[in-house]
Amino acid sequence: MSYFSELTWHEYIKDIIDVGIVSFIIYKMILLVRGTRAVQLLKGIFLLVAVWALSTWFNLYTLKWLMNQLFTLGIFTVLIIFQPELRRVLEQLGRGKLFARSYAQERNVVSEQIDGVIKAVRFMAERKIGALIVFERSTGLSELVESGIQMESKITSELLINIFTPNTPLHDGAVIIRGNQIMAAGCYLPLSENPFISKELGTRHRAAIGVSEVTDAISVTVSEETGQISLSLGGMIVRDINEESLISKLFDELTPNTNGPNKERMTVTSFFKRKGGRDG
């Protein structure tokens, strides 16, 4: 307590600024590794730290010695393991993008996502070309990305149409979108086992519902039999959704902090009740 009692007001402010900057940097680092394999590695590191703390607390000398040896080598191991993430941080620092991403920029990214997807979906629906497009949100889909062919390409309607064109190598799987990139195509998704799903729905629609059951992802499906467009979210699906409603819901769900004074955000349940096309 003597430390705090001796602080002056400007030292208080300096410490607050110091802690705030460090917290913001840590937050940005978490955003960079979110949805990647580095998340699992971080969990392993935290587990090792917890074991070291317990060994110190209970004076377990052998275990403590072993953990100290691991930490000595761990610095170099972390640099090797997190090399891709560290490179991304340095690249974004060089471009000035690490701290400059604003709400307006986030909206621009979402607009790019939706624009290319809507054009492709409209084209494929008119020609009854089956498609399944998944938007990643806060729950990382890296494991599903790894099940397909990794692309990391810019979202364009032409590329999406080519991917889902019948008799091409990737047309049967799902496309996964992260940010303004097509991360992978031909991905395998978990199928929903919900017994109340309509028997009319095939594997593509069950996969769309399945991924929305286990994650917070949003899926857009085009039926190759009817050309109808469906939207899956939260384990539910609305079929034959019109383009205006699809754009509105995608923008509402993908744009962060949309609870502005002039915009009322619909919940998942209220949206599906409103559309009256709920299955699952």
CSV table of C-alpha atoms in Angstrom, one decimal, residues 28-274:
chain,number,residue,atom,x,y,z
A,28,LYS,CA,-4.7,-7.0,-31.1
A,29,MET,CA,-2.4,-10.0,-30.8
A,30,ILE,CA,-5.4,-12.1,-29.8
A,31,LEU,CA,-7.3,-10.9,-32.8
A,32,LEU,CA,-4.4,-11.9,-35.1
A,33,VAL,CA,-4.2,-15.5,-33.8
A,34,ARG,CA,-7.9,-16.0,-33.4
A,35,GLY,CA,-9.2,-18.8,-35.6
A,36,THR,CA,-5.7,-20.2,-36.3
A,37,ARG,CA,-3.8,-23.1,-34.9
A,38,ALA,CA,-1.8,-20.8,-32.7
A,39,VAL,CA,-4.9,-20.7,-30.4
A,40,GLN,CA,-4.4,-24.3,-29.5
A,41,LEU,CA,-0.7,-23.7,-29.0
A,42,LEU,CA,-1.4,-20.8,-26.6
A,43,LYS,CA,-3.7,-23.1,-24.6
A,44,GLY,CA,-0.8,-25.5,-24.3
A,45,ILE,CA,1.5,-22.7,-23.1
A,46,PHE,CA,-1.0,-21.6,-20.5
A,47,LEU,CA,-1.3,-25.2,-19.3
A,48,LEU,CA,2.5,-25.4,-18.8
A,49,VAL,CA,2.5,-22.1,-16.9
A,50,ALA,CA,-0.3,-23.4,-14.6
A,51,VAL,CA,1.8,-26.6,-14.0
A,52,TRP,CA,4.8,-24.5,-13.2
A,53,ALA,CA,2.8,-22.3,-10.8
A,54,LEU,CA,1.5,-25.4,-9.0
A,55,SER,CA,5.0,-26.9,-8.8
A,56,THR,CA,6.3,-23.7,-7.3
A,57,TRP,CA,3.4,-23.4,-4.8
A,58,PHE,CA,3.7,-27.0,-3.5
A,59,ASN,CA,7.5,-27.1,-3.7
A,60,LEU,CA,7.6,-30.0,-6.2
A,61,TYR,CA,11.4,-29.6,-6.9
A,62,THR,CA,11.7,-32.2,-9.7
A,63,LEU,CA,8.7,-30.9,-11.6
A,64,LYS,CA,9.7,-27.3,-11.0
A,65,TRP,CA,13.2,-28.1,-12.4
A,66,LEU,CA,11.7,-29.8,-15.5
A,67,MET,CA,9.4,-26.9,-16.1
A,68,ASN,CA,12.3,-24.4,-15.8
A,69,GLN,CA,14.2,-26.3,-18.4
A,70,LEU,CA,11.2,-26.3,-20.7
A,71,PHE,CA,10.8,-22.5,-20.3
A,72,THR,CA,14.5,-22.0,-21.1
A,73,LEU,CA,14.1,-23.7,-24.4
A,74,GLY,CA,10.5,-22.5,-24.8
A,75,ILE,CA,11.5,-19.0,-25.9
A,76,PHE,CA,13.2,-20.3,-29.1
A,77,THR,CA,10.4,-22.8,-29.6
A,78,VAL,CA,7.8,-20.1,-29.5
A,79,LEU,CA,9.6,-18.0,-32.0
A,80,ILE,CA,9.7,-20.9,-34.4
A,81,ILE,CA,6.1,-22.0,-33.8
A,82,PHE,CA,4.6,-18.6,-34.0
A,83,GLN,CA,6.7,-17.5,-37.0
A,84,PRO,CA,3.7,-17.0,-39.3
A,85,GLU,CA,1.8,-14.9,-36.7
A,86,LEU,CA,4.9,-12.8,-35.9
A,87,ARG,CA,5.4,-12.2,-39.6
A,88,ARG,CA,1.8,-11.0,-39.9
A,89,VAL,CA,2.3,-8.6,-37.0
A,90,LEU,CA,5.4,-7.1,-38.6
A,91,GLU,CA,3.7,-6.9,-41.9
A,92,GLN,CA,0.7,-5.0,-40.5
A,93,LEU,CA,3.0,-2.8,-38.5
A,94,GLY,CA,4.9,-1.9,-41.7
A,95,ARG,CA,1.6,-1.1,-43.4
A,96,GLY,CA,0.3,0.8,-40.4
A,97,LYS,CA,-2.7,-1.4,-40.1
A,98,LEU,CA,-2.3,-3.0,-36.7
A,99,PHE,CA,-3.9,-0.2,-34.8
A,100,ALA,CA,-5.6,1.7,-37.6
A,101,ARG,CA,-8.6,-0.6,-38.3
A,102,SER,CA,-11.7,1.4,-37.6
A,103,TYR,CA,-15.4,0.7,-37.6
A,104,ALA,CA,-15.7,2.2,-41.0
A,105,GLN,CA,-13.0,-0.2,-42.3
A,106,GLU,CA,-14.8,-3.1,-40.7
A,107,ARG,CA,-17.9,-2.1,-42.6
A,108,ASN,CA,-16.0,-1.9,-45.8
A,109,VAL,CA,-14.7,-5.4,-45.3
A,110,VAL,CA,-18.2,-6.7,-44.8
A,111,SER,CA,-19.4,-4.8,-47.8
A,112,GLU,CA,-16.7,-6.5,-49.9
A,113,GLN,CA,-17.7,-9.9,-48.5
A,114,ILE,CA,-21.4,-9.5,-49.3
A,115,ASP,CA,-21.0,-7.8,-52.7
A,116,GLY,CA,-19.0,-10.6,-54.2
A,117,VAL,CA,-21.1,-13.4,-52.6
A,118,ILE,CA,-24.5,-11.9,-53.6
A,119,LYS,CA,-23.4,-11.5,-57.2
A,120,ALA,CA,-22.2,-15.1,-57.4
A,121,VAL,CA,-25.3,-16.4,-55.5
A,122,ARG,CA,-27.7,-14.6,-57.9
A,123,PHE,CA,-25.9,-16.0,-60.9
A,124,MET,CA,-25.9,-19.5,-59.6
A,125,ALA,CA,-29.5,-19.4,-58.4
A,126,GLU,CA,-30.7,-18.4,-61.9
A,127,ARG,CA,-28.8,-21.4,-63.4
A,128,LYS,CA,-29.5,-23.9,-60.5
A,129,ILE,CA,-25.8,-24.3,-59.7
A,130,GLY,CA,-25.4,-25.8,-56.2
A,131,ALA,CA,-23.3,-23.9,-53.8
A,132,LEU,CA,-22.4,-23.7,-50.1
A,133,ILE,CA,-20.7,-20.6,-48.7
A,134,VAL,CA,-19.7,-20.2,-45.0
A,135,PHE,CA,-18.9,-16.9,-43.3
A,136,GLU,CA,-16.5,-17.4,-40.3
A,137,ARG,CA,-17.3,-15.1,-37.3
A,138,SER,CA,-15.9,-15.3,-33.8
A,139,THR,CA,-15.6,-19.1,-33.7
A,140,GLY,CA,-12.5,-20.1,-35.7
A,141,LEU,CA,-13.0,-22.6,-38.5
A,142,SER,CA,-9.4,-23.4,-39.1
A,143,GLU,CA,-9.9,-27.2,-38.7
A,144,LEU,CA,-12.6,-27.0,-41.4
A,145,VAL,CA,-10.4,-24.8,-43.6
A,146,GLU,CA,-7.7,-27.5,-43.4
A,147,SER,CA,-10.1,-30.1,-44.7
A,148,GLY,CA,-10.3,-28.4,-48.1
A,149,ILE,CA,-8.0,-26.7,-50.6
A,150,GLN,CA,-6.5,-23.6,-49.1
A,151,MET,CA,-6.7,-20.5,-51.3
A,152,GLU,CA,-6.5,-17.3,-49.3
A,153,SER,CA,-7.9,-15.4,-52.3
A,154,LYS,CA,-9.8,-12.2,-52.7
A,155,ILE,CA,-13.5,-12.6,-52.8
A,156,THR,CA,-14.9,-12.2,-56.3
A,157,SER,CA,-18.1,-13.4,-57.8
A,158,GLU,CA,-16.2,-14.8,-60.8
A,159,LEU,CA,-14.0,-17.0,-58.6
A,160,LEU,CA,-16.9,-18.3,-56.6
A,161,ILE,CA,-18.9,-19.1,-59.7
A,162,ASN,CA,-15.9,-21.0,-61.1
A,163,ILE,CA,-15.4,-22.9,-57.9
A,164,PHE,CA,-19.0,-24.2,-57.9
A,165,THR,CA,-19.4,-24.9,-61.6
A,166,PRO,CA,-20.4,-28.5,-62.0
A,167,ASN,CA,-17.8,-31.2,-62.7
A,168,THR,CA,-15.0,-29.0,-61.4
A,169,PRO,CA,-12.7,-30.4,-58.6
A,170,LEU,CA,-14.0,-28.2,-55.8
A,171,HIS,CA,-17.7,-27.9,-56.6
A,172,ASP,CA,-18.9,-30.5,-54.1
A,173,GLY,CA,-17.4,-28.9,-51.0
A,174,ALA,CA,-18.0,-25.7,-49.1
A,175,VAL,CA,-16.2,-22.4,-49.4
A,176,ILE,CA,-15.1,-20.7,-46.2
A,177,ILE,CA,-14.8,-17.0,-46.0
A,178,ARG,CA,-12.7,-15.2,-43.3
A,179,GLY,CA,-12.7,-11.4,-43.5
A,180,ASN,CA,-12.3,-10.3,-47.1
A,181,GLN,CA,-10.7,-13.6,-48.2
A,182,ILE,CA,-11.8,-17.0,-49.5
A,183,MET,CA,-9.7,-19.1,-47.2
A,184,ALA,CA,-10.5,-22.5,-48.7
A,185,ALA,CA,-12.8,-24.4,-51.1
A,186,GLY,CA,-13.9,-28.0,-51.2
A,187,CYS,CA,-14.2,-28.1,-47.4
A,188,TYR,CA,-16.0,-30.8,-45.4
A,189,LEU,CA,-18.6,-29.6,-42.9
A,190,PRO,CA,-20.3,-31.6,-40.1
A,191,LEU,CA,-23.8,-32.7,-41.0
A,192,SER,CA,-26.7,-31.9,-38.8
A,193,GLU,CA,-28.3,-34.8,-37.1
A,194,ASN,CA,-31.5,-32.9,-36.2
A,195,PRO,CA,-34.4,-35.3,-36.8
A,196,PHE,CA,-36.8,-32.4,-37.4
A,197,ILE,CA,-35.1,-31.1,-40.5
A,198,SER,CA,-37.2,-31.4,-43.6
A,199,LYS,CA,-36.6,-34.6,-45.6
A,200,GLU,CA,-36.5,-32.4,-48.7
A,201,LEU,CA,-33.1,-31.0,-47.7
A,202,GLY,CA,-30.1,-32.8,-49.0
A,203,THR,CA,-26.5,-33.1,-47.8
A,204,ARG,CA,-25.5,-29.6,-48.8
A,205,HIS,CA,-28.3,-28.0,-46.6
A,206,ARG,CA,-27.6,-30.4,-43.7
A,207,ALA,CA,-24.0,-29.4,-43.8
A,208,ALA,CA,-25.0,-25.7,-43.8
A,209,ILE,CA,-27.2,-26.3,-40.7
A,210,GLY,CA,-24.6,-28.5,-39.1
A,211,VAL,CA,-21.8,-26.0,-39.1
A,212,SER,CA,-24.2,-23.3,-37.8
A,213,GLU,CA,-25.1,-25.7,-34.9
A,214,VAL,CA,-21.5,-26.2,-33.6
A,215,THR,CA,-20.2,-22.6,-34.4
A,216,ASP,CA,-21.6,-19.1,-34.9
A,217,ALA,CA,-20.9,-19.2,-38.6
A,218,ILE,CA,-23.4,-18.1,-41.2
A,219,SER,CA,-24.0,-20.3,-44.2
A,220,VAL,CA,-25.6,-19.4,-47.6
A,221,THR,CA,-26.8,-22.3,-49.7
A,222,VAL,CA,-28.0,-22.5,-53.3
A,223,SER,CA,-30.1,-25.6,-54.2
A,224,GLU,CA,-29.1,-27.3,-57.5
A,225,GLU,CA,-32.6,-28.7,-57.8
A,226,THR,CA,-34.7,-25.6,-57.3
A,227,GLY,CA,-32.2,-22.7,-57.4
A,228,GLN,CA,-33.6,-21.5,-54.1
A,229,ILE,CA,-31.3,-19.6,-51.8
A,230,SER,CA,-31.2,-20.6,-48.1
A,231,LEU,CA,-29.6,-19.0,-45.0
A,232,SER,CA,-28.5,-21.0,-42.0
A,233,LEU,CA,-27.7,-19.5,-38.6
A,234,GLY,CA,-27.8,-20.8,-35.1
A,235,GLY,CA,-28.8,-24.3,-36.1
A,236,MET,CA,-31.8,-23.0,-38.1
A,237,ILE,CA,-32.4,-22.4,-41.8
A,238,VAL,CA,-34.7,-20.1,-43.8
A,239,ARG,CA,-35.4,-21.4,-47.3
A,240,ASP,CA,-36.1,-19.4,-50.4
A,241,ILE,CA,-35.0,-16.1,-48.9
A,242,ASN,CA,-35.1,-13.1,-51.2
A,243,GLU,CA,-32.0,-11.1,-52.0
A,244,GLU,CA,-33.0,-8.0,-50.0
A,245,SER,CA,-33.5,-10.0,-46.8
A,246,LEU,CA,-30.3,-12.0,-47.4
A,247,ILE,CA,-28.2,-8.8,-47.8
A,248,SER,CA,-29.9,-7.2,-44.8
A,249,LYS,CA,-29.3,-10.2,-42.5
A,250,LEU,CA,-25.7,-10.8,-43.7
A,251,PHE,CA,-24.8,-7.2,-43.1
A,252,ASP,CA,-26.5,-7.1,-39.8
A,253,GLU,CA,-24.7,-10.3,-38.5
A,254,LEU,CA,-21.3,-9.7,-40.0
A,255,THR,CA,-20.9,-6.0,-39.1
A,256,PRO,CA,-19.5,-5.5,-35.6
A,257,ASN,CA,-21.3,-3.1,-33.2
A,258,THR,CA,-24.3,-2.6,-35.3
A,259,ASN,CA,-26.5,-1.6,-32.4
A,260,GLY,CA,-26.5,2.0,-33.4
A,261,PRO,CA,-29.2,4.6,-32.5
A,262,ASN,CA,-30.8,4.2,-36.0
A,263,LYS,CA,-30.6,0.4,-36.3
A,264,GLU,CA,-32.3,-2.2,-34.3
A,265,ARG,CA,-30.5,-5.6,-34.5
A,266,MET,CA,-32.7,-8.6,-34.9
A,267,THR,CA,-32.0,-11.7,-32.9
A,268,VAL,CA,-31.6,-15.1,-34.7
A,269,THR,CA,-35.0,-16.3,-33.4
A,270,SER,CA,-36.9,-13.2,-34.3
A,271,PHE,CA,-35.5,-13.2,-37.8
A,272,PHE,CA,-36.5,-16.8,-38.6
A,273,LYS,CA,-40.0,-16.2,-37.1
A,274,ARG,CA,-40.3,-13.1,-39.2
